[in-house]
Short mmCIF file of C-alpha atoms in Angstrom, two decimals:
data_model
loop_
_atom_site.label_atom_id
_atom_site.label_comp_id
_atom_site.label_asym_id
_atom_site.label_seq_id
_atom_site.Cartn_x
_atom_site.Cartn_y
_atom_site.Cartn_z
CA MET A 1 -26.73 1.39 10.49
CA ARG A 2 -28.94 1.16 13.40
CA GLN A 3 -31.56 -1.72 14.07
CA ARG A 4 -35.16 -0.46 14.87
CA VAL A 5 -38.46 -1.31 15.33
CA PHE A 6 -40.86 0.53 13.39
CA THR A 7 -44.60 0.49 13.23
CA ILE A 8 -46.70 0.57 9.93
CA ILE A 9 -49.03 3.34 9.99
CA GLU A 10 -50.05 2.84 6.46
CA ASN A 11 -49.51 0.04 3.98
CA SER A 12 -51.48 0.42 0.48
CA PRO A 13 -51.54 -0.45 -3.10
CA LEU A 14 -50.62 2.53 -5.32
CA THR A 15 -50.70 0.51 -8.56
CA ASP A 16 -51.78 -3.22 -9.15
CA ARG A 17 -47.75 -3.91 -8.25
CA VAL A 18 -46.62 -1.35 -6.30
CA SER A 19 -47.45 -0.67 -2.82
CA LEU A 20 -46.72 2.30 -0.45
CA LEU A 21 -45.32 0.99 3.16
CA ARG A 22 -45.58 4.37 5.72
CA LEU A 23 -43.68 3.36 8.99
CA ARG A 24 -43.60 5.54 12.22
CA GLY A 25 -40.05 5.08 13.87
CA ASP A 26 -36.61 6.37 14.36
CA CYS A 27 -34.96 8.02 11.16
CA SER A 28 -32.13 9.52 12.83
CA GLU A 29 -29.44 6.93 10.91
CA ILE A 30 -30.96 7.97 7.70
CA GLN A 31 -28.32 10.78 6.27
CA ARG A 32 -29.17 10.91 2.47
CA PRO A 33 -31.81 9.98 0.13
CA GLY A 34 -30.47 6.94 -1.92
CA GLN A 35 -30.24 5.06 1.19
CA PHE A 36 -31.80 2.01 2.03
CA VAL A 37 -33.39 -0.33 5.36
CA ASP A 38 -33.25 -4.08 5.53
CA LEU A 39 -36.49 -5.51 6.45
CA ALA A 40 -37.53 -8.41 8.66
CA LEU A 41 -40.53 -10.45 7.86
CA PRO A 42 -42.41 -12.76 9.84
CA GLY A 43 -41.91 -16.48 8.35
CA PHE A 44 -38.83 -15.61 6.42
CA PHE A 45 -34.77 -16.02 7.29
CA LEU A 46 -33.16 -13.15 4.74
CA ARG A 47 -33.95 -9.74 5.30
CA ARG A 48 -35.76 -7.53 2.31
CA PRO A 49 -33.93 -4.42 1.31
CA PHE A 50 -35.88 -1.62 0.07
CA SER A 51 -34.86 1.82 -0.97
CA VAL A 52 -35.77 4.78 1.24
CA CYS A 53 -38.59 6.77 -0.93
CA ASP A 54 -39.00 9.77 1.61
CA TRP A 55 -38.44 10.36 5.42
CA THR A 56 -39.70 13.07 7.69
CA GLY A 57 -39.17 13.10 11.53
CA ASP A 58 -40.27 9.98 12.51
CA GLU A 59 -41.83 9.06 9.39
CA LEU A 60 -40.66 6.68 6.98
CA ARG A 61 -42.03 6.11 3.46
CA LEU A 62 -40.86 2.98 1.04
CA VAL A 63 -42.31 1.98 -2.30
CA TYR A 64 -42.09 -1.77 -3.19
CA GLU A 65 -43.04 -3.72 -5.88
CA GLN A 66 -44.54 -7.28 -5.97
CA ALA A 67 -41.27 -9.56 -6.58
CA GLY A 68 -41.70 -12.83 -4.68
CA GLN A 69 -42.99 -14.65 -1.52
CA GLY A 70 -41.54 -11.70 0.50
CA THR A 71 -43.35 -8.89 -0.66
CA ALA A 72 -46.40 -10.81 -1.16
CA ARG A 73 -46.62 -11.10 2.71
CA LEU A 74 -45.65 -7.62 3.21
CA ARG A 75 -48.28 -6.72 1.33
CA ASP A 76 -50.76 -8.35 3.81
CA LEU A 77 -49.16 -7.18 7.04
CA PRO A 78 -51.85 -4.50 8.40
CA ALA A 79 -51.30 -0.89 10.10
CA GLY A 80 -49.74 -1.39 13.59
CA GLU A 81 -47.84 -4.01 12.99
CA LYS A 82 -44.30 -4.01 13.99
CA LEU A 83 -40.96 -4.15 11.83
CA ASP A 84 -37.39 -4.87 12.52
CA LEU A 85 -35.55 -2.67 10.33
CA LEU A 86 -31.69 -2.27 9.73
CA THR A 87 -31.99 1.30 8.80
CA GLY A 88 -29.38 3.94 7.03
CA LEU A 89 -27.67 1.44 4.98
CA GLY A 90 -25.47 2.28 1.99
CA ASN A 91 -24.30 5.30 0.82
CA GLY A 92 -26.96 6.98 -0.84
CA PHE A 93 -26.94 10.07 -3.49
CA ASP A 94 -24.21 13.03 -3.26
CA LEU A 95 -26.14 16.34 -3.26
CA SER A 96 -23.21 18.63 -3.59
CA ARG A 97 -22.56 17.62 -6.97
CA ALA A 98 -26.20 18.48 -8.32
CA GLY A 99 -24.99 21.69 -9.75
CA ASP A 100 -27.65 24.14 -11.24
CA THR A 101 -29.70 22.00 -13.55
CA PRO A 102 -29.22 18.21 -12.12
CA LEU A 103 -31.70 15.58 -14.17
CA LEU A 104 -33.52 13.14 -12.07
CA VAL A 105 -34.48 9.68 -14.09
CA GLY A 106 -36.50 6.93 -12.85
CA GLY A 107 -37.64 3.82 -13.87
CA GLY A 108 -40.73 1.57 -12.52
CA SER A 109 -39.76 1.03 -8.87
CA GLY A 110 -36.28 2.86 -9.20
CA VAL A 111 -39.05 6.21 -9.46
CA SER A 112 -39.10 5.68 -5.46
CA PRO A 113 -35.59 7.04 -4.05
CA LEU A 114 -35.98 9.95 -6.41
CA LEU A 115 -38.71 11.47 -4.42
CA GLY A 116 -36.37 11.90 -1.60
CA LEU A 117 -33.77 13.29 -3.60
CA ALA A 118 -35.99 15.93 -5.17
CA ARG A 119 -37.47 17.26 -1.95
CA ARG A 120 -33.97 17.57 -0.46
CA LEU A 121 -32.80 19.20 -3.78
CA ARG A 122 -35.60 21.84 -3.70
CA LYS A 123 -34.83 22.44 0.07
CA GLN A 124 -31.29 23.28 -1.42
CA GLY A 125 -32.87 26.07 -3.74
CA VAL A 126 -32.22 23.46 -6.83
CA GLN A 127 -35.02 22.84 -9.23
CA PRO A 128 -34.27 19.33 -10.97
CA ARG A 129 -35.56 18.14 -14.28
CA VAL A 130 -37.19 14.85 -13.63
CA ILE A 131 -38.30 12.03 -15.72
CA LEU A 132 -40.16 9.25 -14.59
CA GLY A 133 -40.58 6.06 -16.83
CA PHE A 134 -43.35 3.35 -16.98
CA GLY A 135 -44.45 0.54 -18.85
CA ARG A 136 -48.61 1.94 -19.33
CA VAL A 137 -50.48 4.19 -17.67
CA GLU A 138 -51.89 2.11 -14.97
CA GLU A 139 -48.36 1.70 -13.34
CA LEU A 140 -47.77 5.25 -12.92
CA PHE A 141 -47.41 5.86 -9.07
CA LEU A 142 -45.82 9.25 -7.07
CA THR A 143 -46.10 11.29 -9.95
CA GLU A 144 -48.15 13.87 -7.91
CA ASP A 145 -45.86 13.53 -5.26
CA PHE A 146 -42.80 15.36 -7.67
CA TYR A 147 -45.55 17.96 -8.65
CA ARG A 148 -46.33 18.46 -5.01
CA LEU A 149 -42.68 19.74 -4.56
CA GLY A 150 -42.96 22.55 -7.28
CA LEU A 151 -41.66 20.31 -10.01
CA THR A 152 -42.92 19.28 -13.33
CA PRO A 153 -42.10 15.52 -13.89
CA THR A 154 -41.75 14.19 -17.88
CA VAL A 155 -43.78 10.81 -17.60
CA THR A 156 -42.98 8.56 -20.59
CA THR A 157 -45.06 5.04 -20.97
CA GLU A 158 -43.38 2.28 -23.33
CA ASP A 159 -46.85 1.99 -24.86
CA GLY A 160 -47.67 6.02 -25.28
CA SER A 161 -50.96 5.79 -22.87
CA PHE A 162 -49.47 8.31 -20.91
CA GLY A 163 -47.18 11.14 -21.58
CA ILE A 164 -44.09 10.64 -23.94
CA ARG A 165 -44.29 6.97 -25.93
CA GLY A 166 -41.04 5.10 -25.40
CA LEU A 167 -38.35 4.71 -22.75
CA VAL A 168 -36.97 7.56 -20.76
CA THR A 169 -34.27 7.96 -22.97
CA ALA A 170 -36.73 9.51 -25.11
CA ALA A 171 -36.87 12.35 -22.85
CA MET A 172 -33.49 12.98 -22.36
CA ASP A 173 -32.80 15.63 -24.65
CA VAL A 174 -32.34 18.29 -22.34
CA PRO A 175 -29.29 20.13 -20.78
CA HIS A 176 -28.31 19.17 -17.41
CA SER A 177 -25.39 19.54 -15.20
CA PHE A 178 -25.71 16.20 -13.25
CA LEU A 179 -27.16 13.08 -13.63
CA TYR A 180 -29.12 10.95 -10.70
CA ALA A 181 -30.60 7.47 -11.75
CA CYS A 182 -32.26 4.63 -10.73
CA GLY A 183 -33.94 1.61 -12.17
CA PRO A 184 -33.37 -1.34 -14.00
CA LEU A 185 -29.82 -2.17 -15.15
CA GLY A 186 -30.74 -1.95 -18.58
CA MET A 187 -31.85 1.30 -17.98
CA LEU A 188 -29.12 2.75 -16.37
CA ARG A 189 -26.77 1.77 -18.72
CA ALA A 190 -28.89 3.21 -21.57
CA VAL A 191 -29.32 6.95 -19.57
CA SER A 192 -25.77 6.53 -18.72
CA GLU A 193 -24.67 6.37 -22.47
CA LYS A 194 -27.13 8.66 -23.55
CA SER A 195 -26.40 11.65 -20.57
CA PRO A 196 -22.85 13.69 -21.43
CA ALA A 197 -22.93 14.99 -17.69
CA PRO A 198 -21.51 12.93 -14.60
CA GLY A 199 -23.68 11.21 -12.71
CA GLN A 200 -24.14 8.57 -10.02
CA LEU A 201 -26.77 5.78 -10.51
CA SER A 202 -28.42 3.52 -7.68
CA LEU A 203 -28.54 -0.32 -8.21
CA ASP A 204 -30.77 -3.09 -7.33
CA ALA A 205 -29.15 -6.17 -6.31
CA ARG A 206 -30.08 -9.52 -4.49
CA MET A 207 -28.73 -9.23 -1.42
CA GLY A 208 -27.99 -11.45 1.68
CA CYS A 209 -27.19 -9.23 4.74
CA GLY A 210 -27.12 -5.58 3.73
CA PHE A 211 -24.40 -4.44 5.24
CA GLY A 212 -21.40 -5.60 3.62
CA ALA A 213 -20.44 -8.95 5.57
CA CYS A 214 -21.39 -11.65 2.91
CA MET A 215 -20.39 -10.73 -0.41
CA GLY A 216 -23.91 -11.78 -2.02
CA CYS A 217 -23.95 -8.56 -3.71
CA SER A 218 -20.81 -8.04 -5.35
CA ILE A 219 -20.11 -6.06 -8.73
CA ARG A 220 -17.35 -5.67 -10.65
CA THR A 221 -15.83 -1.87 -11.17
CA VAL A 222 -13.15 0.22 -12.60
CA ASN A 223 -11.95 0.39 -9.17
CA GLY A 224 -12.11 -3.83 -8.17
CA PRO A 225 -15.02 -5.85 -6.57
CA LYS A 226 -17.31 -3.85 -4.62
CA ARG A 227 -20.54 -4.41 -2.51
CA VAL A 228 -23.90 -3.17 -4.16
CA CYS A 229 -25.18 -2.91 0.00
CA LYS A 230 -22.20 -1.30 1.33
CA ASP A 231 -20.05 0.36 -1.28
CA GLY A 232 -23.10 1.29 -2.95
CA PRO A 233 -26.06 1.19 -4.18
CA VAL A 234 -25.31 4.49 -5.44
CA PHE A 235 -22.51 4.43 -8.07
CA ASP A 236 -20.64 6.97 -9.80
CA LYS A 237 -21.83 6.60 -13.44
CA GLU A 238 -17.79 6.46 -14.48
CA GLU A 239 -17.00 3.61 -11.87
CA LEU A 240 -19.62 0.87 -13.46
CA LEU A 241 -18.47 -1.72 -16.01
CA TRP A 242 -21.43 -2.70 -18.39
CA ASP A 243 -19.74 -5.71 -20.05
CA ASP A 244 -20.29 -8.62 -17.55
CA MET B 1 -10.57 -18.89 33.90
CA GLY B 2 -14.29 -17.08 33.49
CA ARG B 3 -17.42 -19.22 33.50
CA LEU B 4 -17.78 -19.00 29.82
CA SER B 5 -14.06 -19.58 28.84
CA VAL B 6 -13.25 -22.78 26.91
CA ASN B 7 -9.55 -23.74 25.94
CA LEU B 8 -9.12 -24.31 22.09
CA CYS B 9 -6.04 -26.05 21.06
CA GLY B 10 -4.42 -24.66 23.91
CA ILE B 11 -5.39 -21.21 23.52
CA GLU B 12 -7.86 -19.95 25.94
CA LEU B 13 -11.27 -18.25 24.82
CA SER B 14 -12.99 -16.03 26.90
CA ASN B 15 -15.70 -17.62 25.85
CA PRO B 16 -17.07 -20.41 23.24
CA ILE B 17 -18.96 -17.82 20.48
CA ILE B 18 -17.13 -17.53 16.95
CA PRO B 19 -18.68 -16.08 13.90
CA ALA B 20 -18.14 -18.25 11.21
CA SER B 21 -15.93 -17.35 8.02
CA GLY B 22 -17.66 -16.00 5.41
CA THR B 23 -20.41 -14.28 7.61
CA PHE B 24 -18.03 -11.58 9.35
CA GLY B 25 -15.35 -10.65 6.61
CA TYR B 26 -12.56 -9.20 8.28
CA GLY B 27 -14.86 -8.14 11.36
CA HIS B 28 -14.68 -4.64 9.82
CA GLU B 29 -18.65 -4.31 9.34
CA PHE B 30 -19.44 -5.50 13.01
CA ALA B 31 -16.43 -3.85 14.30
CA ALA B 32 -18.24 -0.54 13.39
CA LEU B 33 -21.69 -1.86 15.59
CA TYR B 34 -19.97 -3.10 18.69
CA ASP B 35 -16.96 -4.10 20.30
CA ILE B 36 -15.83 -7.00 18.38
CA ASN B 37 -13.36 -8.07 21.57
CA CYS B 38 -16.32 -9.68 23.20
CA LEU B 39 -16.24 -12.64 20.90
CA GLY B 40 -13.77 -15.80 21.66
CA THR B 41 -12.19 -14.94 18.49
CA PHE B 42 -13.74 -15.04 14.87
CA SER B 43 -12.92 -16.75 11.41
CA MET B 44 -11.87 -14.62 8.69
CA LYS B 45 -13.07 -14.51 5.20
CA GLY B 46 -11.68 -17.38 3.08
CA THR B 47 -8.48 -16.53 1.68
CA THR B 48 -7.01 -18.34 -1.47
CA ARG B 49 -3.56 -17.93 -2.62
CA GLN B 50 -4.83 -15.03 -5.57
CA PRO B 51 -7.70 -12.56 -5.37
CA ARG B 52 -10.81 -13.82 -6.38
CA PHE B 53 -14.07 -12.27 -7.68
CA GLY B 54 -16.02 -15.24 -6.69
CA ASN B 55 -19.16 -16.62 -8.97
CA PRO B 56 -21.35 -14.35 -11.15
CA THR B 57 -24.80 -12.99 -9.19
CA PRO B 58 -27.32 -13.80 -7.86
CA ARG B 59 -25.42 -15.52 -5.19
CA ILE B 60 -27.59 -15.42 -2.41
CA ALA B 61 -31.38 -17.61 -2.34
CA GLU B 62 -34.14 -17.49 0.53
CA ALA B 63 -35.05 -20.73 1.86
CA PRO B 64 -37.18 -22.06 4.67
CA ALA B 65 -35.67 -21.37 7.88
CA GLY B 66 -32.34 -20.44 6.33
CA MET B 67 -30.71 -19.23 3.32
CA LEU B 68 -28.36 -20.80 0.30
CA ASN B 69 -25.03 -18.95 -0.89
CA ALA B 70 -23.06 -19.35 -3.65
CA VAL B 71 -20.47 -16.72 -3.21
CA GLY B 72 -17.20 -18.85 -4.51
CA LEU B 73 -14.77 -17.48 -2.25
CA GLN B 74 -14.57 -13.51 -3.13
CA ASN B 75 -11.40 -12.54 -1.21
CA PRO B 76 -8.52 -10.10 -2.11
CA GLY B 77 -5.97 -12.85 -2.07
CA VAL B 78 -3.40 -13.77 0.86
CA ASP B 79 -0.70 -10.80 0.21
CA ALA B 80 -3.86 -8.16 0.58
CA VAL B 81 -5.05 -10.11 3.77
CA ILE B 82 -1.69 -9.81 5.21
CA ALA B 83 -0.94 -6.54 4.14
CA GLU B 84 -4.16 -4.81 4.46
CA GLU B 85 -6.98 -6.49 6.10
CA LEU B 86 -4.65 -7.80 8.99
CA PRO B 87 -3.40 -4.30 10.05
CA ARG B 88 -6.57 -2.89 10.04
CA LEU B 89 -8.19 -5.73 12.27
CA ALA B 90 -5.35 -5.17 14.58
CA LYS B 91 -6.93 -1.80 15.31
CA VAL B 92 -10.15 -3.22 16.46
CA PHE B 93 -9.67 -6.63 17.48
CA HIS B 94 -6.83 -7.60 20.14
CA LYS B 95 -7.35 -11.51 20.58
CA PRO B 96 -5.94 -14.40 18.27
CA VAL B 97 -7.78 -14.79 15.25
CA ILE B 98 -8.78 -17.38 12.87
CA ALA B 99 -7.49 -17.38 9.42
CA ASN B 100 -9.74 -19.82 7.13
CA VAL B 101 -7.57 -21.23 4.24
CA SER B 102 -9.02 -22.55 0.55
CA GLY B 103 -7.24 -23.82 -2.44
CA PHE B 104 -7.31 -25.11 -5.59
CA SER B 105 -4.38 -27.52 -4.95
CA VAL B 106 -2.69 -29.20 -2.03
CA GLU B 107 0.56 -26.73 -2.67
CA GLU B 108 -2.07 -23.69 -2.71
CA TYR B 109 -3.47 -24.65 0.54
CA ALA B 110 0.57 -25.05 2.23
CA GLU B 111 1.62 -21.99 0.51
CA VAL B 112 -1.44 -19.78 1.87
CA SER B 113 -1.29 -21.41 5.19
CA ALA B 114 2.59 -20.99 5.71
CA LYS B 115 2.05 -17.26 4.91
CA LEU B 116 -1.03 -16.74 7.04
CA ALA B 117 0.65 -18.86 10.20
CA ALA B 118 3.70 -16.56 10.19
CA GLN B 119 1.08 -13.66 11.01
CA PRO B 120 1.31 -13.05 15.08
CA GLN B 121 -2.25 -12.09 15.09
CA VAL B 122 -3.36 -15.53 13.72
CA GLY B 123 -3.83 -17.92 16.19
CA TRP B 124 -5.63 -21.27 14.48
CA LEU B 125 -5.59 -22.17 10.80
CA GLU B 126 -8.70 -23.19 9.47
CA VAL B 127 -8.40 -24.98 6.52
CA ASN B 128 -11.52 -25.26 4.04
CA ILE B 129 -12.11 -28.65 2.57
CA SER B 130 -15.57 -28.39 1.93
CA CYS B 131 -16.52 -25.17 0.31
CA PRO B 132 -19.36 -26.54 -2.07
CA ASN B 133 -19.62 -23.38 -4.59
CA VAL B 134 -16.13 -23.46 -6.13
CA HIS B 135 -15.15 -25.99 -8.82
CA GLY B 136 -11.97 -27.81 -9.14
CA GLY B 137 -10.89 -27.33 -5.73
CA GLY B 138 -12.69 -26.67 -2.40
CA MET B 139 -15.27 -29.18 -1.58
CA SER B 140 -13.47 -32.29 -3.69
CA PHE B 141 -10.46 -32.24 -0.92
CA GLY B 142 -13.44 -32.92 1.93
CA THR B 143 -15.30 -35.62 0.12
CA GLU B 144 -12.76 -38.43 0.28
CA PRO B 145 -10.23 -39.30 3.58
CA ALA B 146 -7.14 -39.61 1.63
CA ALA B 147 -7.32 -36.13 -0.30
CA ALA B 148 -8.25 -34.80 3.08
CA ALA B 149 -5.48 -36.41 4.68
CA GLU B 150 -3.05 -34.97 2.21
CA VAL B 151 -4.31 -31.86 2.51
CA THR B 152 -3.64 -31.86 6.43
CA ARG B 153 -0.44 -33.32 5.72
CA ALA B 154 0.75 -30.44 3.68
CA VAL B 155 -0.48 -27.67 6.28
CA ARG B 156 0.86 -29.25 9.26
CA ASN B 157 4.15 -29.36 7.29
CA VAL B 158 4.35 -25.80 7.49
CA THR B 159 3.17 -24.93 10.91
CA ASP B 160 3.01 -25.44 14.45
CA LYS B 161 0.11 -23.29 14.97
CA PRO B 162 -3.14 -25.04 15.75
CA LEU B 163 -4.58 -26.79 12.69
CA ILE B 164 -8.34 -27.03 12.57
CA LEU B 165 -9.76 -28.87 9.00
CA LYS B 166 -13.24 -27.52 8.32
CA LEU B 167 -15.64 -30.27 7.02
CA SER B 168 -18.25 -30.80 4.47
CA PRO B 169 -21.60 -32.49 5.78
CA ASN B 170 -22.12 -33.56 1.47
CA VAL B 171 -20.34 -36.80 2.12
CA THR B 172 -21.62 -40.44 3.09
CA ASP B 173 -19.66 -40.77 6.13
CA ILE B 174 -18.43 -37.69 7.90
CA VAL B 175 -16.63 -39.71 10.50
CA SER B 176 -14.06 -41.41 8.15
CA ILE B 177 -13.03 -37.80 6.49
CA ALA B 178 -12.50 -36.61 10.32
CA ARG B 179 -10.64 -39.62 11.34
CA ALA B 180 -8.63 -39.10 8.57
CA CYS B 181 -7.58 -35.47 8.93
CA GLU B 182 -6.55 -36.31 13.25
CA GLY B 183 -4.30 -39.08 11.64
CA ALA B 184 -2.62 -36.88 9.50
CA GLY B 185 -2.16 -34.23 12.30
CA ALA B 186 -5.21 -32.04 12.57
CA ASP B 187 -5.50 -30.26 16.20
CA ALA B 188 -9.18 -29.82 16.06
CA LEU B 189 -12.18 -30.30 13.18
CA SER B 190 -15.03 -27.56 12.64
CA LEU B 191 -18.35 -28.87 11.31
CA ILE B 192 -20.46 -28.23 9.23
CA ASN B 193 -20.05 -26.08 6.30
CA THR B 194 -22.76 -25.52 4.18
CA VAL B 195 -25.63 -28.22 2.62
CA LEU B 196 -25.31 -28.27 -1.50
CA ALA B 197 -28.69 -27.24 -2.16
CA LEU B 198 -31.03 -25.71 -5.00
CA ARG B 199 -33.80 -23.34 -5.39
CA ILE B 200 -35.52 -22.44 -8.81
CA ASP B 201 -37.74 -19.78 -9.72
CA LEU B 202 -40.83 -20.67 -10.33
CA LYS B 203 -41.45 -17.55 -13.22
CA THR B 204 -38.46 -18.30 -14.97
CA ARG B 205 -38.01 -22.33 -14.58
CA ARG B 206 -34.53 -21.53 -13.86
CA PRO B 207 -32.26 -22.07 -11.00
CA VAL B 208 -32.59 -18.89 -8.64
CA LEU B 209 -28.15 -18.77 -8.21
CA ALA B 210 -26.41 -18.45 -11.19
CA ASN B 211 -24.06 -20.95 -9.78
CA VAL B 212 -27.26 -23.18 -9.82
CA THR B 213 -26.26 -25.03 -6.79
CA GLY B 214 -25.20 -23.10 -3.35
CA GLY B 215 -24.69 -23.72 0.25
CA LEU B 216 -27.64 -24.10 2.45
CA SER B 217 -27.49 -22.42 5.93
CA GLY B 218 -29.82 -21.45 8.88
CA PRO B 219 -31.84 -23.09 11.26
CA ALA B 220 -32.98 -25.39 8.72
CA VAL B 221 -29.85 -27.42 9.17
CA PHE B 222 -28.92 -27.51 12.58
CA PRO B 223 -29.88 -30.38 13.87
CA LEU B 224 -28.47 -32.12 10.67
CA ALA B 225 -24.91 -30.37 12.39
CA LEU B 226 -25.88 -31.30 15.51
CA ARG B 227 -26.23 -35.21 14.30
CA MET B 228 -22.55 -34.81 12.77
CA VAL B 229 -20.78 -32.95 15.79
CA TRP B 230 -22.17 -35.53 17.96
CA GLN B 231 -21.06 -38.65 15.53
CA VAL B 232 -17.46 -36.92 14.88
CA SER B 233 -16.96 -36.05 18.21
CA ARG B 234 -17.38 -39.85 19.67
CA ALA B 235 -15.03 -40.76 16.87
CA VAL B 236 -12.23 -38.27 17.12
CA LYS B 237 -9.97 -37.24 20.43
CA ILE B 238 -9.14 -33.66 19.02
CA PRO B 239 -12.05 -31.12 19.87
CA VAL B 240 -14.45 -30.57 17.71
CA ILE B 241 -15.96 -26.98 16.74
CA GLY B 242 -20.03 -27.14 16.09
CA LEU B 243 -21.81 -24.77 13.64
CA GLY B 244 -24.71 -25.03 11.20
CA GLY B 245 -27.61 -22.96 12.16
CA VAL B 246 -26.89 -21.88 15.51
CA SER B 247 -29.05 -18.95 16.33
CA SER B 248 -29.44 -18.56 20.02
CA ALA B 249 -27.75 -19.36 23.58
CA GLU B 250 -29.86 -22.30 23.65
CA ASP B 251 -28.81 -23.89 20.32
CA ALA B 252 -25.07 -23.12 21.57
CA VAL B 253 -25.64 -25.30 24.58
CA GLU B 254 -27.10 -27.69 23.02
CA MET B 255 -24.58 -27.94 20.35
CA MET B 256 -21.46 -28.35 23.29
CA LEU B 257 -23.64 -31.17 24.68
CA ALA B 258 -23.66 -32.49 21.34
CA GLY B 259 -19.52 -32.72 21.41
CA ALA B 260 -18.59 -29.33 20.56
CA THR B 261 -15.95 -27.26 22.52
CA ALA B 262 -16.59 -23.83 20.84
CA VAL B 263 -19.38 -23.21 18.69
CA GLN B 264 -19.34 -20.88 15.46
CA ILE B 265 -22.34 -18.51 14.48
CA GLY B 266 -22.69 -17.82 10.46
CA ALA B 267 -25.94 -17.31 8.76
CA ALA B 268 -27.65 -15.39 12.22
CA ASN B 269 -25.13 -12.81 11.79
CA LEU B 270 -26.49 -12.22 8.21
CA LYS B 271 -29.79 -11.99 9.75
CA ASP B 272 -29.04 -10.31 12.88
CA PRO B 273 -25.74 -8.38 12.89
CA PHE B 274 -25.86 -8.38 16.62
CA ALA B 275 -26.38 -12.02 16.78
CA CYS B 276 -23.37 -13.02 18.46
CA PRO B 277 -23.54 -10.09 21.48
CA ASN B 278 -27.30 -11.35 21.79
CA ILE B 279 -26.28 -14.77 22.35
CA LEU B 280 -23.23 -13.77 24.64
CA ARG B 281 -25.76 -11.52 26.66
CA ALA B 282 -28.20 -14.73 26.97
CA LEU B 283 -25.42 -17.54 28.06
CA PRO B 284 -24.95 -17.19 31.75
CA GLY B 285 -28.52 -16.79 32.46
CA VAL B 286 -29.36 -20.26 30.18
CA LEU B 287 -26.40 -21.65 32.17
CA ASP B 288 -28.17 -19.87 35.44
CA ARG B 289 -31.58 -22.17 34.42
CA LEU B 290 -29.92 -25.52 33.81
CA GLY B 291 -28.03 -25.50 36.98
CA VAL B 292 -24.38 -25.13 34.98
CA ASN B 293 -21.36 -23.19 36.56
CA ASN B 294 -18.91 -23.25 33.78
CA ILE B 295 -19.93 -24.29 30.30
CA ARG B 296 -16.71 -26.08 29.72
CA ASP B 297 -18.68 -28.88 31.93
CA ILE B 298 -21.09 -29.36 29.38
CA ILE B 299 -18.95 -30.47 26.57
CA GLY B 300 -20.25 -33.87 25.38
CA GLY B 301 -22.46 -34.08 27.86
CA ALA B 302 -25.04 -35.44 25.84
CA HIS B 303 -22.76 -38.32 25.55
CA GLY B 304 -23.49 -39.94 29.14
#
């Protein structure tokens, strides 16, 4: 973990509720896709954790969804504004376990970290299958970025307005060596149960500190209590307890 | 003795800056960021007899100039703290540490205190009779003078090590609780624990925290804490450790002027993991500007 000042290069809406934040600064502490940053917002006490969408050189991309007063404030910050970040937080996805045919499943804002993951899997010479789930066609974002990586994501929408009608599980009947997923808890559970392969799931949580000190985001696992921020946010699917 | 050193119950601290219990774990997250031996000492995560998972999540909520928490004393239990956490801590922290104790009965307080006090690394016991986030224990011992005195006596009976009682602000008369603890053998008092508080989600129309209520901390409570430290330090002869929203070297000086011998830093650590070293770096300059040679000379200085 490092504390670093980043400058906003771009802060623009991708959909009604989701925005892209491009930042310039020292990304050297970010080692793996699936890690996150904790961003201090002017006027708010607690930092806000956001999954790293992607990073290259000194450019960091985040995607954030409108969730409350903090993200509403963030949406108003113009390019040029400086932000105080804790970077390189959390464990991130383990790329070494991908195998030949990994499956990436993202739902809603959970699509974000899968882009950085997909880029690095491609660099490893692996061609992942990608399933991206949204509510309706107006909510789609980042899908063209996956195409740019030479991938053909399968898109599902709940109302059938684009791609396959239904939830991401409707598109999961494809053989795969390993599962990487990020999205709402209900989706993660359904995806995890549907996949016969081993896998890793990235969890979302309301956090206090973001670096393991406050115990604000604890979950129960088969290996005892774990902190989503420090021991996660990525957990082996076999490690999670769903009946809580 | 350096200009920042203070004496806390017969043990010299190289400076009065102490991370507060529950905001610093058992030290490791911060030891990975900076040399935590720069601190006066720190107060370890509140420890109970049995391992505790704590409350359901969400446990954290935003507040104007602060935060609410309802962690609910998550900890691995006293035996694991002694077997695992203290040996790990010994590798990165070479000063006496404060062991923070919680309980659900007088017997539990005494048993956990006795075990922790027997550890050579433990310099002080801080007995938490003020946790607002657990039920059937915690704060109920700290809201009534007789109960506070009973816990104090029970722990006093099992150790000669300096005994700090951590007090709740959620009372009508904190001075009466403070006096009861002093009378029952406490060597020092730390105050304030968090202030019982609530947030409601406008969209769901339900409380944000799964526990419904939580403890408010951060700059929002600083003037309240300062007032209570002022009142208590006037009323007792034992040292007072001031905490509640301290975020800067200036806040620390203000807390000491109100009567605090040392200062704990809580929520600030969670917002900025380098809060304590930053405060320590700024302190000498603040003292210079105020024409103060030794920080211990300002303790209670506002009382005239």
